[in-house]
PDB file of C-alpha atoms in Angstrom:
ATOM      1  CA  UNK N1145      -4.999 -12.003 -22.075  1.00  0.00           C
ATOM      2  CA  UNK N1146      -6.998  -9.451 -20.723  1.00  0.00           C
ATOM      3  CA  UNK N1147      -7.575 -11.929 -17.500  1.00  0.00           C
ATOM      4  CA  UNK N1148      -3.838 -11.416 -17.298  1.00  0.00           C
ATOM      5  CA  UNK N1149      -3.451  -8.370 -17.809  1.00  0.00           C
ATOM      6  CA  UNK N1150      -6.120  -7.235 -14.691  1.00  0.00           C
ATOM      7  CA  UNK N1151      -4.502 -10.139 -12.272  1.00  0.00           C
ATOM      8  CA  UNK N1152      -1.130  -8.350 -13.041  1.00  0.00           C
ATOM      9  CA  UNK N1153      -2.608  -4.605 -12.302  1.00  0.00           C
ATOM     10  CA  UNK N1154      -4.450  -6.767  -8.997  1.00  0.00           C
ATOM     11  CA  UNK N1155      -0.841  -7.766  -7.763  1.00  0.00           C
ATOM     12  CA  UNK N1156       0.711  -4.679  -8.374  1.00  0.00           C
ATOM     13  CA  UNK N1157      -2.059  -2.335  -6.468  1.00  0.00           C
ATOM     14  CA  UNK N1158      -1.557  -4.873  -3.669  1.00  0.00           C
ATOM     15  CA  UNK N1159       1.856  -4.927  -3.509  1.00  0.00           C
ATOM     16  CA  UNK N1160       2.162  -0.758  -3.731  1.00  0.00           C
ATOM     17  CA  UNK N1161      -0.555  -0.889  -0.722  1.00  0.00           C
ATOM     18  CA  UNK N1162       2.044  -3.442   1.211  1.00  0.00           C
ATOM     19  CA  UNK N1163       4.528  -0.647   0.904  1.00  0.00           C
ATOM     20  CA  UNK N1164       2.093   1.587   1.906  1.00  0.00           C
ATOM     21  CA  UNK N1165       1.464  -0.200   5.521  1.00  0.00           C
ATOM     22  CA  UNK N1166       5.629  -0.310   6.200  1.00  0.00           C
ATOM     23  CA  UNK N1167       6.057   3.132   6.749  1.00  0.00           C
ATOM     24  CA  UNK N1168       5.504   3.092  10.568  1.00  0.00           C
ATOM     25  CA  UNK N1169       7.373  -0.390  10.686  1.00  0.00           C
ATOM     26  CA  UNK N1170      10.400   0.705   9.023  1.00  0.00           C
ATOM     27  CA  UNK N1171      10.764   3.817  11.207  1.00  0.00           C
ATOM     28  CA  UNK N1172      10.232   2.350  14.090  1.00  0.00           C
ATOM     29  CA  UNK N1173      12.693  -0.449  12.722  1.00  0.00           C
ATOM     30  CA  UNK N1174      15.635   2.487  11.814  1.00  0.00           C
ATOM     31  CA  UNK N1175      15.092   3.747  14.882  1.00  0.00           C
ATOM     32  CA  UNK N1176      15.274   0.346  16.965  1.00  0.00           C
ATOM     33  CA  UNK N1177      18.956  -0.408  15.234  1.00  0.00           C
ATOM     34  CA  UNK N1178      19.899   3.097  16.042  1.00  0.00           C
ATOM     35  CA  UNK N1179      18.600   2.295  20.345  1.00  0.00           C
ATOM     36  CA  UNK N1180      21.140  -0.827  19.756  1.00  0.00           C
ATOM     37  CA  UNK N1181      24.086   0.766  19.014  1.00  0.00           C
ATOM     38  CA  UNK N1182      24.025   3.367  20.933  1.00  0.00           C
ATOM     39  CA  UNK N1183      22.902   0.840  23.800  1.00  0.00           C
ATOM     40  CA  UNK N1184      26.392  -1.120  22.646  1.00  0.00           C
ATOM     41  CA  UNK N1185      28.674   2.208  22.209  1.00  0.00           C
ATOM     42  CA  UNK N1186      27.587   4.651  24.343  1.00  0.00           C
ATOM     43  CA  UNK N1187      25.745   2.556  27.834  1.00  0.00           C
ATOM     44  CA  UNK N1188      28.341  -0.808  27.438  1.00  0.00           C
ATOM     45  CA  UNK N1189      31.138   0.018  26.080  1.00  0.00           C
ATOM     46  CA  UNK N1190      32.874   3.373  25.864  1.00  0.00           C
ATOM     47  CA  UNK N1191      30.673   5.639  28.420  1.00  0.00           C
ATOM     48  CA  UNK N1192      32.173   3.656  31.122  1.00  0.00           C
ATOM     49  CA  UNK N1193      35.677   4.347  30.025  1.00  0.00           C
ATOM     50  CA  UNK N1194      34.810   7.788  30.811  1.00  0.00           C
ATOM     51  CA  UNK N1195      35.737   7.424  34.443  1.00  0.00           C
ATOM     52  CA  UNK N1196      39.225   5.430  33.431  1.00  0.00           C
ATOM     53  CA  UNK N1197      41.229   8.389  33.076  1.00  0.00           C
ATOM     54  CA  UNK N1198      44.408   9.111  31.136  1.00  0.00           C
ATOM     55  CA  UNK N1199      44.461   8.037  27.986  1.00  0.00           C
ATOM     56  CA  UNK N1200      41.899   5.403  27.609  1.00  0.00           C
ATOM     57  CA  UNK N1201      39.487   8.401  28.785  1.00  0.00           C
ATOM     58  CA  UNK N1202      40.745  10.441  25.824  1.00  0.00           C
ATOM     59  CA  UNK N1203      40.112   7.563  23.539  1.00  0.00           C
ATOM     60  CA  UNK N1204      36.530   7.348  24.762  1.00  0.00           C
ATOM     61  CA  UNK N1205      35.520  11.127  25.019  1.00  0.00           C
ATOM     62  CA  UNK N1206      36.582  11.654  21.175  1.00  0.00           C
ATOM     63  CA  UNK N1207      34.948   8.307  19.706  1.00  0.00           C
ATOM     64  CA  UNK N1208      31.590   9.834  21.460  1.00  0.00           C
ATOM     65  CA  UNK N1209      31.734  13.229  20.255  1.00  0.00           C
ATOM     66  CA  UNK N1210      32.260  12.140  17.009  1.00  0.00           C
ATOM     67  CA  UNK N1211      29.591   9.378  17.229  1.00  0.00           C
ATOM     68  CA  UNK N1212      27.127  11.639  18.618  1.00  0.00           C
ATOM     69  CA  UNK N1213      27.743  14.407  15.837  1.00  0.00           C
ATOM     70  CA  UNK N1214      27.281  11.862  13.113  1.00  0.00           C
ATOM     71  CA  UNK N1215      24.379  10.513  15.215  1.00  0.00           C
ATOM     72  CA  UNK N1216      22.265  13.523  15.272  1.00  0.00           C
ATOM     73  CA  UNK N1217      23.458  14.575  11.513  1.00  0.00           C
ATOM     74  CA  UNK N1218      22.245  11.338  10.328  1.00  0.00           C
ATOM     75  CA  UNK N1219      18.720  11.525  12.214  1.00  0.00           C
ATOM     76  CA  UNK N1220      18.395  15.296  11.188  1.00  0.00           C
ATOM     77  CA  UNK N1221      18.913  14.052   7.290  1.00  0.00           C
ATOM     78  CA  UNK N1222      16.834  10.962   8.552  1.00  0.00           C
ATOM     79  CA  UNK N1223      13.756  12.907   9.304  1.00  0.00           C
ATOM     80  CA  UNK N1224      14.213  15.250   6.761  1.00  0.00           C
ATOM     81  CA  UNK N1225      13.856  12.817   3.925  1.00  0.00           C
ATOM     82  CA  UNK N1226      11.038  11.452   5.447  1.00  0.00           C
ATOM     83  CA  UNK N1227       8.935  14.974   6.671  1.00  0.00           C
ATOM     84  CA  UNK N1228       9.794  16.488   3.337  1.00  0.00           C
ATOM     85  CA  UNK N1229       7.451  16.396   0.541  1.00  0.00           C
ATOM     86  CA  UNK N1230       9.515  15.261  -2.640  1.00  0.00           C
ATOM     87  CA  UNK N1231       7.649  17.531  -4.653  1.00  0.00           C
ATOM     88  CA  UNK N1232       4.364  17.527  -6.281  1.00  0.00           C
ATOM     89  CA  UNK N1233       3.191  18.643  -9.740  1.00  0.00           C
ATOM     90  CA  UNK N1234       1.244  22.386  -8.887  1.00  0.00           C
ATOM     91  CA  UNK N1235      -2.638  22.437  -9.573  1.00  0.00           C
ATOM     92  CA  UNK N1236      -3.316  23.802 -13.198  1.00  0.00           C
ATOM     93  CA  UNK N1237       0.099  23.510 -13.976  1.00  0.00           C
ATOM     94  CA  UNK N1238       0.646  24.575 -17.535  1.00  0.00           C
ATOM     95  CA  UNK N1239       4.692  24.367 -19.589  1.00  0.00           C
ATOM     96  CA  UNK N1240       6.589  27.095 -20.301  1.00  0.00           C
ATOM     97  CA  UNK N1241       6.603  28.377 -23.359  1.00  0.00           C
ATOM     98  CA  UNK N1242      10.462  26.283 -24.177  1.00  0.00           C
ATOM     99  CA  UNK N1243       8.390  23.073 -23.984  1.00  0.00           C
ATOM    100  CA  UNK N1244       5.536  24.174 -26.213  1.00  0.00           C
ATOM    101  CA  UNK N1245       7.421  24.841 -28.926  1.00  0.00           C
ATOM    102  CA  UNK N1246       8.784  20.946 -28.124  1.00  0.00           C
ATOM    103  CA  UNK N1247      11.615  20.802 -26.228  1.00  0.00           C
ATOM    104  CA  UNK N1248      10.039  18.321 -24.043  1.00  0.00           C
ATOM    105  CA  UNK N1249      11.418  15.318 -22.736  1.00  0.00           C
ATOM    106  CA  UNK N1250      12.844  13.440 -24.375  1.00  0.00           C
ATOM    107  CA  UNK N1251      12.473  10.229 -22.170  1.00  0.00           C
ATOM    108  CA  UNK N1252       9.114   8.014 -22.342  1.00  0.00           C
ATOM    109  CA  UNK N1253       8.662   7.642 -25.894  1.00  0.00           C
ATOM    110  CA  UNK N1254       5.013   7.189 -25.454  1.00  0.00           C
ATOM    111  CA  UNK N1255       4.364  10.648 -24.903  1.00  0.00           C
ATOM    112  CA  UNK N1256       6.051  12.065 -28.173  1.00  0.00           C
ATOM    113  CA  UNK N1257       6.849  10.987 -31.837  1.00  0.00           C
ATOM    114  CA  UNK N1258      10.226  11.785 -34.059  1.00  0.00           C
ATOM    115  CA  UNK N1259       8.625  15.129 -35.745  1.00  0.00           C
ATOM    116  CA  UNK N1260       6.753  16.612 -33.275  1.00  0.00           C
ATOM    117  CA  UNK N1261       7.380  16.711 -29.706  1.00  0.00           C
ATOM    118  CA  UNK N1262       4.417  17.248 -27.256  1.00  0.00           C
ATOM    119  CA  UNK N1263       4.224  18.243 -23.691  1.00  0.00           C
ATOM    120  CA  UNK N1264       4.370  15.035 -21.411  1.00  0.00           C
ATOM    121  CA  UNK N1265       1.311  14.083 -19.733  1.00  0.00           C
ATOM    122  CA  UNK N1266       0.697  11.460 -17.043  1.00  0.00           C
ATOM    123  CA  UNK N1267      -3.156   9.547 -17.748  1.00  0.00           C
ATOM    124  CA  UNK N1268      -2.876   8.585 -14.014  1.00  0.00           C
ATOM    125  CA  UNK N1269      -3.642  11.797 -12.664  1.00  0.00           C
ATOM    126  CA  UNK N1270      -4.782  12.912 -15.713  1.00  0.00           C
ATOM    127  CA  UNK N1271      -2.689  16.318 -16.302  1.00  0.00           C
ATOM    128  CA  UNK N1272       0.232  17.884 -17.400  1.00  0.00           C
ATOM    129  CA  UNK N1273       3.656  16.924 -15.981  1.00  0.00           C
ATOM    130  CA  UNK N1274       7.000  18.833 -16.097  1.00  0.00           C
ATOM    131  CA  UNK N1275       9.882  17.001 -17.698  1.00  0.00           C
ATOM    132  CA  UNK N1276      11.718  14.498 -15.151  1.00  0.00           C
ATOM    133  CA  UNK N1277       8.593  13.981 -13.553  1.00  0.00           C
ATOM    134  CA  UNK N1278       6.899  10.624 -13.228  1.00  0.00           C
ATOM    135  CA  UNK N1279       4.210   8.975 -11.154  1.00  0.00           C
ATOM    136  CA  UNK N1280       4.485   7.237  -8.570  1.00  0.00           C
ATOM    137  CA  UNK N1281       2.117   4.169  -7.850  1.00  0.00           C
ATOM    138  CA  UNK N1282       2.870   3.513  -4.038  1.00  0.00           C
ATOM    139  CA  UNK N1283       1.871   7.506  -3.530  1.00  0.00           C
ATOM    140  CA  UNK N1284      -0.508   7.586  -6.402  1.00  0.00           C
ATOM    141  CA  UNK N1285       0.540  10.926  -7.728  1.00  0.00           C
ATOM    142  CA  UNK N1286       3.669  12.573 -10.225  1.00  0.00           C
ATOM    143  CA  UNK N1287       6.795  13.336  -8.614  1.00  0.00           C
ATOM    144  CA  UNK N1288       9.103  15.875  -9.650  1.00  0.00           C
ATOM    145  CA  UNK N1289      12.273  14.393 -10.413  1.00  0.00           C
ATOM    146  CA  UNK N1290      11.244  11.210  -9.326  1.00  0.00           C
ATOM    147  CA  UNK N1291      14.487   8.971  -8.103  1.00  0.00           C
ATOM    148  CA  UNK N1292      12.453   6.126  -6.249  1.00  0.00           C
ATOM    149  CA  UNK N1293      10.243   5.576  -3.533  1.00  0.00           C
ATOM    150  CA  UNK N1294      12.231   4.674  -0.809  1.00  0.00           C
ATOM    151  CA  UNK N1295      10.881   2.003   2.240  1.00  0.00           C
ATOM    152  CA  UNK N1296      13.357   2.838   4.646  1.00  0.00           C
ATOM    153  CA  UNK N1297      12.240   6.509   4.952  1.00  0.00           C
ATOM    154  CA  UNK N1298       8.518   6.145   4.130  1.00  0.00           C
ATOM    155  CA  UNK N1299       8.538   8.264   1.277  1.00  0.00           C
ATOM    156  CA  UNK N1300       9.423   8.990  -2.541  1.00  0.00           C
ATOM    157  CA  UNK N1301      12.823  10.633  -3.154  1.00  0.00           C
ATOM    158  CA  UNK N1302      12.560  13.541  -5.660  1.00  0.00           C
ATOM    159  CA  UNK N1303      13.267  17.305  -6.419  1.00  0.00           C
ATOM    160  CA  UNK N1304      12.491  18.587  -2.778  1.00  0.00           C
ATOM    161  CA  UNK N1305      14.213  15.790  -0.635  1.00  0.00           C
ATOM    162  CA  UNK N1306      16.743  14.102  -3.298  1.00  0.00           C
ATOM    163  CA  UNK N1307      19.770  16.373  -1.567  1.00  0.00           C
ATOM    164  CA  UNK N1308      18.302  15.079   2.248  1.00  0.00           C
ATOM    165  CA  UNK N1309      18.513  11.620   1.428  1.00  0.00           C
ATOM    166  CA  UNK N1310      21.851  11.833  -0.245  1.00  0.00           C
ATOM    167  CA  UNK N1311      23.089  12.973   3.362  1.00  0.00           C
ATOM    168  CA  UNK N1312      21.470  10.830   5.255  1.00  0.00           C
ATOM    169  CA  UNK N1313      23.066   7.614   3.108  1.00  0.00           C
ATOM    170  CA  UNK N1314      26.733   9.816   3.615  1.00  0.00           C
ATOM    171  CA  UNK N1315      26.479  10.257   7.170  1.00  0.00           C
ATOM    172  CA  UNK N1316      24.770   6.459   7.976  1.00  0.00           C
ATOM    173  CA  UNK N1317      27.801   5.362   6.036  1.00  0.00           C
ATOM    174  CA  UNK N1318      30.150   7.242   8.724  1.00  0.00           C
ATOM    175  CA  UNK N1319      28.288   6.083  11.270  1.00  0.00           C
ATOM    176  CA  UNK N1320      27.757   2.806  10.649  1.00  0.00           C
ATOM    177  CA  UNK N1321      31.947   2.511   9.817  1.00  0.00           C
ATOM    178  CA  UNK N1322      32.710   4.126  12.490  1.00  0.00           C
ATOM    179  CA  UNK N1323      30.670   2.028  15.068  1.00  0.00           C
ATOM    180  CA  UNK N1324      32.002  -1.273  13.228  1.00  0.00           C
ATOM    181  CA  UNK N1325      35.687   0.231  13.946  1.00  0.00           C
ATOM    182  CA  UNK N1326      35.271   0.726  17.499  1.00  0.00           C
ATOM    183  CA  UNK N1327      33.244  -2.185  18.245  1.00  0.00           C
ATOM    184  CA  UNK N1328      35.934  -4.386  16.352  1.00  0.00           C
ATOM    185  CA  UNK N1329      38.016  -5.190  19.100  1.00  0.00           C
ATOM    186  CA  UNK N1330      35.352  -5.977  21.266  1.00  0.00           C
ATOM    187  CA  UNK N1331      33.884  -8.167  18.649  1.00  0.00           C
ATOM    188  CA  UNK N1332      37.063 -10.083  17.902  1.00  0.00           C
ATOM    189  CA  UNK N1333      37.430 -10.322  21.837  1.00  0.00           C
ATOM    190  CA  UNK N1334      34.405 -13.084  21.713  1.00  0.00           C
ATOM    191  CA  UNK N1335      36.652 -15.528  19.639  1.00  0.00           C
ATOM    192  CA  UNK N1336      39.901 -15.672  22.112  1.00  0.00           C
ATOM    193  CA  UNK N1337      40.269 -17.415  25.185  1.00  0.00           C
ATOM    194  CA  UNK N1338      40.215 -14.112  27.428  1.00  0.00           C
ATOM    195  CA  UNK N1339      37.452 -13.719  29.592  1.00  0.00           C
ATOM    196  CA  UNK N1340      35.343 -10.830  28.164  1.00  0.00           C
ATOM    197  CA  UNK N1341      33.715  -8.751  30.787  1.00  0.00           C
ATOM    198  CA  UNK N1342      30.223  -7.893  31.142  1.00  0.00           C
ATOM    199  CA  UNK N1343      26.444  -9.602  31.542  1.00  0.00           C
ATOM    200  CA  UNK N1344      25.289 -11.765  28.814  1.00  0.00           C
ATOM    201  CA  UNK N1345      23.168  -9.250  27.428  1.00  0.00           C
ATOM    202  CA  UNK N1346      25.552  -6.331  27.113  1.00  0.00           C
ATOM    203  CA  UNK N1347      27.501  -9.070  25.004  1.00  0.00           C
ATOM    204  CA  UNK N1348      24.660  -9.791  23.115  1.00  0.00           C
ATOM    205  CA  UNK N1349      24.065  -6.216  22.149  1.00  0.00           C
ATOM    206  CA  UNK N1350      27.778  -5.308  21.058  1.00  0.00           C
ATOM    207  CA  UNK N1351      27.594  -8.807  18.944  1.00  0.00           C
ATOM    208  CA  UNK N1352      24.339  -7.775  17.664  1.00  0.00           C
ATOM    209  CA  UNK N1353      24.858  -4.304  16.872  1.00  0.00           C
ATOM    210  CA  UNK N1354      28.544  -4.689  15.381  1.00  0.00           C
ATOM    211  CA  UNK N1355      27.108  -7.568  12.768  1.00  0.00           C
ATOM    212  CA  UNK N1356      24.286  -4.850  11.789  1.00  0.00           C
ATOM    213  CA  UNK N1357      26.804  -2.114  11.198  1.00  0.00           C
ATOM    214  CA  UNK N1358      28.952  -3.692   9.326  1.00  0.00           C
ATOM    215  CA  UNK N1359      25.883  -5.165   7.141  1.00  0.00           C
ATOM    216  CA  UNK N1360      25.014  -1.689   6.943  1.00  0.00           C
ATOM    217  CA  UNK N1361      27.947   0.152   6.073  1.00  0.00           C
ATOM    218  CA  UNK N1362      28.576  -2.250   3.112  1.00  0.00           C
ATOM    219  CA  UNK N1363      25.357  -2.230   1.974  1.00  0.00           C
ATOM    220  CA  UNK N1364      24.930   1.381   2.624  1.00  0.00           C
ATOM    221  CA  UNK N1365      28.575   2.194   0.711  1.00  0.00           C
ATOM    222  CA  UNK N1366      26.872   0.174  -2.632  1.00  0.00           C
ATOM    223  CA  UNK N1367      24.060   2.498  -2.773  1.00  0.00           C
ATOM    224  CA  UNK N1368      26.351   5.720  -1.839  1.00  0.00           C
ATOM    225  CA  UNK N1369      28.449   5.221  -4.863  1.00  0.00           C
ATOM    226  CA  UNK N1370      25.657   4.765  -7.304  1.00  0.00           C
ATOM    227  CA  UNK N1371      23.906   7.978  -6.341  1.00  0.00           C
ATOM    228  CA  UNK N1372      27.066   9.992  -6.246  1.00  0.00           C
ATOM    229  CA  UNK N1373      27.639   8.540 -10.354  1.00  0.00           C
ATOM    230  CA  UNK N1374      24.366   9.473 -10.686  1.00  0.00           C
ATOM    231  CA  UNK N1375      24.806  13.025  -8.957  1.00  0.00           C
ATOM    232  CA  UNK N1376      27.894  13.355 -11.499  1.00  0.00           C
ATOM    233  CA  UNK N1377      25.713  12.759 -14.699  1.00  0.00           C
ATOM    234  CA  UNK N1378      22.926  14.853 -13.076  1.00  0.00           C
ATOM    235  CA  UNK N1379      20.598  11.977 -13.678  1.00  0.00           C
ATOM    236  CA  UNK N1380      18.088  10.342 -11.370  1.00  0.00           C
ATOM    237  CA  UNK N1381      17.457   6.053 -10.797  1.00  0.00           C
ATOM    238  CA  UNK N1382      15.257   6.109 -13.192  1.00  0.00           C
ATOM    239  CA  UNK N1383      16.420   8.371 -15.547  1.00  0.00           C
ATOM    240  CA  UNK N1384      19.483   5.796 -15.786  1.00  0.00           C
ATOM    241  CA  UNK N1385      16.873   2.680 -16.504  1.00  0.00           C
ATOM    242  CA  UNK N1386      15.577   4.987 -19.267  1.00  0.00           C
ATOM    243  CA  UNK N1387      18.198   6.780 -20.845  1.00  0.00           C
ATOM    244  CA  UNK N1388      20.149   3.570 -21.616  1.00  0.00           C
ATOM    245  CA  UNK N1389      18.572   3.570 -25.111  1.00  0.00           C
ATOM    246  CA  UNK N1390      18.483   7.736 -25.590  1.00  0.00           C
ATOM    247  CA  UNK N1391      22.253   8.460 -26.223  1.00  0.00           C
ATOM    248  CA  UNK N1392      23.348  11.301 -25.245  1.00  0.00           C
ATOM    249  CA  UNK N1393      21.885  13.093 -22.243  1.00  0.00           C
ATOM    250  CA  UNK N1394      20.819  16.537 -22.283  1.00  0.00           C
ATOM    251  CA  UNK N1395      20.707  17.362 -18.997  1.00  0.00           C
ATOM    252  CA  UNK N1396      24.304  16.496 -18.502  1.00  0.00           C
ATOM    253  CA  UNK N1397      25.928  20.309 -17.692  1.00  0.00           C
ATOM    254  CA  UNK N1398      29.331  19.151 -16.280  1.00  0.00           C
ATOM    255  CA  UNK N1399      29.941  17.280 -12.558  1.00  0.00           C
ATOM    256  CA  UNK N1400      30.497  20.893 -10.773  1.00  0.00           C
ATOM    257  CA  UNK N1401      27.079  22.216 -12.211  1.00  0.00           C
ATOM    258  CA  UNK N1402      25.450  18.959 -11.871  1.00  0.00           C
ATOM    259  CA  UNK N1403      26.353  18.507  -8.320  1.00  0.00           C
ATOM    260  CA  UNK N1404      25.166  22.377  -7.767  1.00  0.00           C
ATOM    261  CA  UNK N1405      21.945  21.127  -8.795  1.00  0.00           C
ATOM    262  CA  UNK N1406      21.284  19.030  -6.164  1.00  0.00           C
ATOM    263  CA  UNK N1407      23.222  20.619  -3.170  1.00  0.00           C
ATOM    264  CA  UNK N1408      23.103  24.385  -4.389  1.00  0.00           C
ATOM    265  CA  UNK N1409      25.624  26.701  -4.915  1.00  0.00           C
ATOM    266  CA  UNK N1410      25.747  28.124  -1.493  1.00  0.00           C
ATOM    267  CA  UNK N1411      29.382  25.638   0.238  1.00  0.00           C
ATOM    268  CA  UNK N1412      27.966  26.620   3.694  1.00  0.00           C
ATOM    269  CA  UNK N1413      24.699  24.377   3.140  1.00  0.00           C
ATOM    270  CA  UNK N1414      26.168  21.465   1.077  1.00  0.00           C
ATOM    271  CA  UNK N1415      26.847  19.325   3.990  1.00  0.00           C
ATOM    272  CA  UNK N1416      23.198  19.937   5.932  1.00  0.00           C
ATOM    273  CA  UNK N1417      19.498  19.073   5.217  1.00  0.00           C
ATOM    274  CA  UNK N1418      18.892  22.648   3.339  1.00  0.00           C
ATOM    275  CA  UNK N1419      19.030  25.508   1.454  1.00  0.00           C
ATOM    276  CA  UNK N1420      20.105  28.849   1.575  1.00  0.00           C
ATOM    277  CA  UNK N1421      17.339  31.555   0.693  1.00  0.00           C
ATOM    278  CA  UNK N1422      19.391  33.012  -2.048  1.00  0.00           C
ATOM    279  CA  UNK N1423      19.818  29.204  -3.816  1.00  0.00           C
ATOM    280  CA  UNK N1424      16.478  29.037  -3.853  1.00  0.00           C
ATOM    281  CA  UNK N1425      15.702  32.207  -5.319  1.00  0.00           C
ATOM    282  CA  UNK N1426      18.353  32.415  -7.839  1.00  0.00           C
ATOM    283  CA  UNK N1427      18.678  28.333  -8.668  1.00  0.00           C
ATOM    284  CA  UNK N1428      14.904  27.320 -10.061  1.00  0.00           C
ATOM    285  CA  UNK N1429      16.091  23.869 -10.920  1.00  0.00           C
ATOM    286  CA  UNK N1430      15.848  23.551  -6.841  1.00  0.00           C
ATOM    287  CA  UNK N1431      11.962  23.802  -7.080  1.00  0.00           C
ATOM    288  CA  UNK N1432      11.835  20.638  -9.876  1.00  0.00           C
ATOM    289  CA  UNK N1433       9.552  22.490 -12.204  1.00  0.00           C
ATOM    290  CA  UNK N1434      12.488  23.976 -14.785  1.00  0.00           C
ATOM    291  CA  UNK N1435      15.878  22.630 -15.347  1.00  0.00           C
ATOM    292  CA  UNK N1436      18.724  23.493 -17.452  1.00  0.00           C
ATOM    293  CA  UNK N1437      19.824  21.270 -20.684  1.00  0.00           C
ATOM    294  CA  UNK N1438      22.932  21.666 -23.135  1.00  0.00           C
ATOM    295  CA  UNK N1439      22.756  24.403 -25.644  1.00  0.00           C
ATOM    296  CA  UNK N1440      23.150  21.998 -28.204  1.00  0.00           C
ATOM    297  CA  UNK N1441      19.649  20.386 -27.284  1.00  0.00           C
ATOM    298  CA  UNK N1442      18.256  23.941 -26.655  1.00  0.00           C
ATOM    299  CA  UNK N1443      19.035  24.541 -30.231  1.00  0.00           C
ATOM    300  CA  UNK N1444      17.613  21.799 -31.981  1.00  0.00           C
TER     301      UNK N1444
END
C-alpha cells in the first residue's frame, strides 16, 4: 500500500512538472493558430478585396475592422490572463476576526468538524489560507479563489485574473465564429466544380484555418457557458466539484451581485481586462482575501 501510495504521488509530481514545461509551447501554439488565420482572412482572402471597389470593398473593409477589434481584444485578455498573477495567499497572513469565531469554510471537510469550525489551513505550504483558496500542485502554492490551472494560458485562473480569462474565452468565441462565417463560402467553394482561385498554399491555409475555428468556436462555446453558470452561482470549477454534497451555497448573493463580483460594479470596465480604481477600493471581494456570504450563514 504504501508502495502505491508513493508511485501515485511519483506520477502526479511528474505529470504537474509536464504541465509545467508547456507553457512556452502552448503560447507559442495560440499564437501560431492566431498567424493562420489572419494569414487566411486578412493576406488571402479579404485584404485583396480591398482594391475591388463598390460593394464587395464594403463587405471586406467591415469584416476587417471587426476582425481586427476582436483580434486585439482577445490578445489583450490573452496576455492578461497569462501576465497576471491569480493571486497569492500574503506572507503572515492571519483571518479576520468573522472566521475565528468559525465562520470558515465550509468546503473541505478535512479542515473542520460539525461543532467547531477552524480556520482552513493548507499542510502544503504549511500556513493559513483564506476561504476559497486552495493549492495548486502544478504552481506549488494556494491560490485565491482557485478556478483551475489553465494550459492554454500558462497559468492558474483565480481571484486576480478569473474576470481576464472570462474575456478572453468571450471574445475567442467571436472571433473564432466570426472567422468560420466568413471563411464559409470559401470553404464550401473546395467541394464544387468551380475553379477556386489562388496557389495551393493559400488554399491550404483557408482549409486549415476554417477547420480550426470552427473546432474552436464549439469547443470554446462549451466552456463559455459553464463559466457564465458558474459566474451566476458565484462559484468557481472547483467549488462546483465540491459543493455537490454541501447543499446550499453561501456565497450565492443573487446573479447581479454575483456577476459584480467578478467584473465589478463599474459598466465602463466590464467588457475589458480591468478594474476601475474605485472597484477596487470599495469592492474587497476583488482582492480574494474577504468575500461576502448570505446573512443567513453569517448568522449561524
Amino acid at each position: 500500500m504504501h508502495r502505491s501510495g508513493t508511485a501515485m504521488a511519483w506520477n502526479v509530481f511528474k505529470f504537474c512538472t509536464a504541465l509545467r514545461g508547456l507553457g512556452s509551447i502552448m503560447i507559442l501554439l495560440v499564437l501560431g493558430v492566431v498567424g493562420v488565420t489572419y494569414y487566411a482572412v486578412v493576406l488571402t482572402n479579404y485584404g485583396p478585396a480591398l482594391s475591388q471597389g463598390g460593394f464587395d470593398s464594403f463587405t471586406a473593409l467591415t469584416i476587417l475592422l471587426l476582425f481586427h477589434f476582436l483580434l486585439a481584444m482577445l490578445l489583450w485578455s490573452y496576455f492578461s490572463v497569462v501576465l497576471t498573477d491569480p493571486g497569492v495567499v500574503p506572507p503572515n497572513w492571519r483571518p479576520a476576526s468573522d472566521e475565528e469565531r468559525g465562520e470558515s469554510d465550509p468546503l473541505n471537510s478535512l479542515e473542520f468538524d460539525n461543532s467547531h469550525l477552524r480556520v482552513r489551513f493548507c499542510r502544503k505550504c504549511n500556513q493559513p489560507k483564506p476561504s476559497r483558496c486552495h493549492h495548486c500542485s502544478v504552481c506549488g502554492r494556494c491560490v485565491l479563489k482557485m478556478d483551475h490551472h489553465c494550459v492554454w494560458v500558462v497559468n492558474c485562473v483565480g481571484a486576480l485574473n478569473y474576470k481576464y480569462f472570462l474575456l478572453f474565452l468571450f471574445y475567442a468565441f467571436l472571433e473564432t465564429t466570426l472567422v468560420t462565417l466568413v471563411l464559409m463560402p470559401h470553404f464550401i467553394a473546395f467541394f464544387s466544380d468551380e475553379e477556386i482561385p489562388g496557389t495551393p498554399g493559400t488554399l491550404a491555409t483557408t482549409f486549415l484555418s476554417f477547420v480550426l475555428n470552427l473546432a474552436f468556436a464549439l469547443s470554446v462555446m462549451g466552456f463559455l457557458i459553464m463559466h457564465i453558470s458558474l459566474v451566476a452561482g458565484n462559484t468557481t470549477t472547483i467549488e462546483a466539484y465540491e459543493k455537490k454534497t454541501s447543499g446550499k451555497w453561501r456565497y450565492d448573493l443573487g446573479r447581479k451581485k454575483n456577476f459584480e463580483q467578478v467584473f465589478g460594479m463599474d459598466k465602463r470596465y466590464w467588457f475589458i481586462p480591468g478594474y476601475s480604481e474605485e472597484d477596487l477600493r470599495r469592492m474587497p471581494e476583488l482582492q480574494g482575501l474577504e468575500y461576502p456570504s448570505k446573512p443567513d450563514f453569517d448568522s449561524q
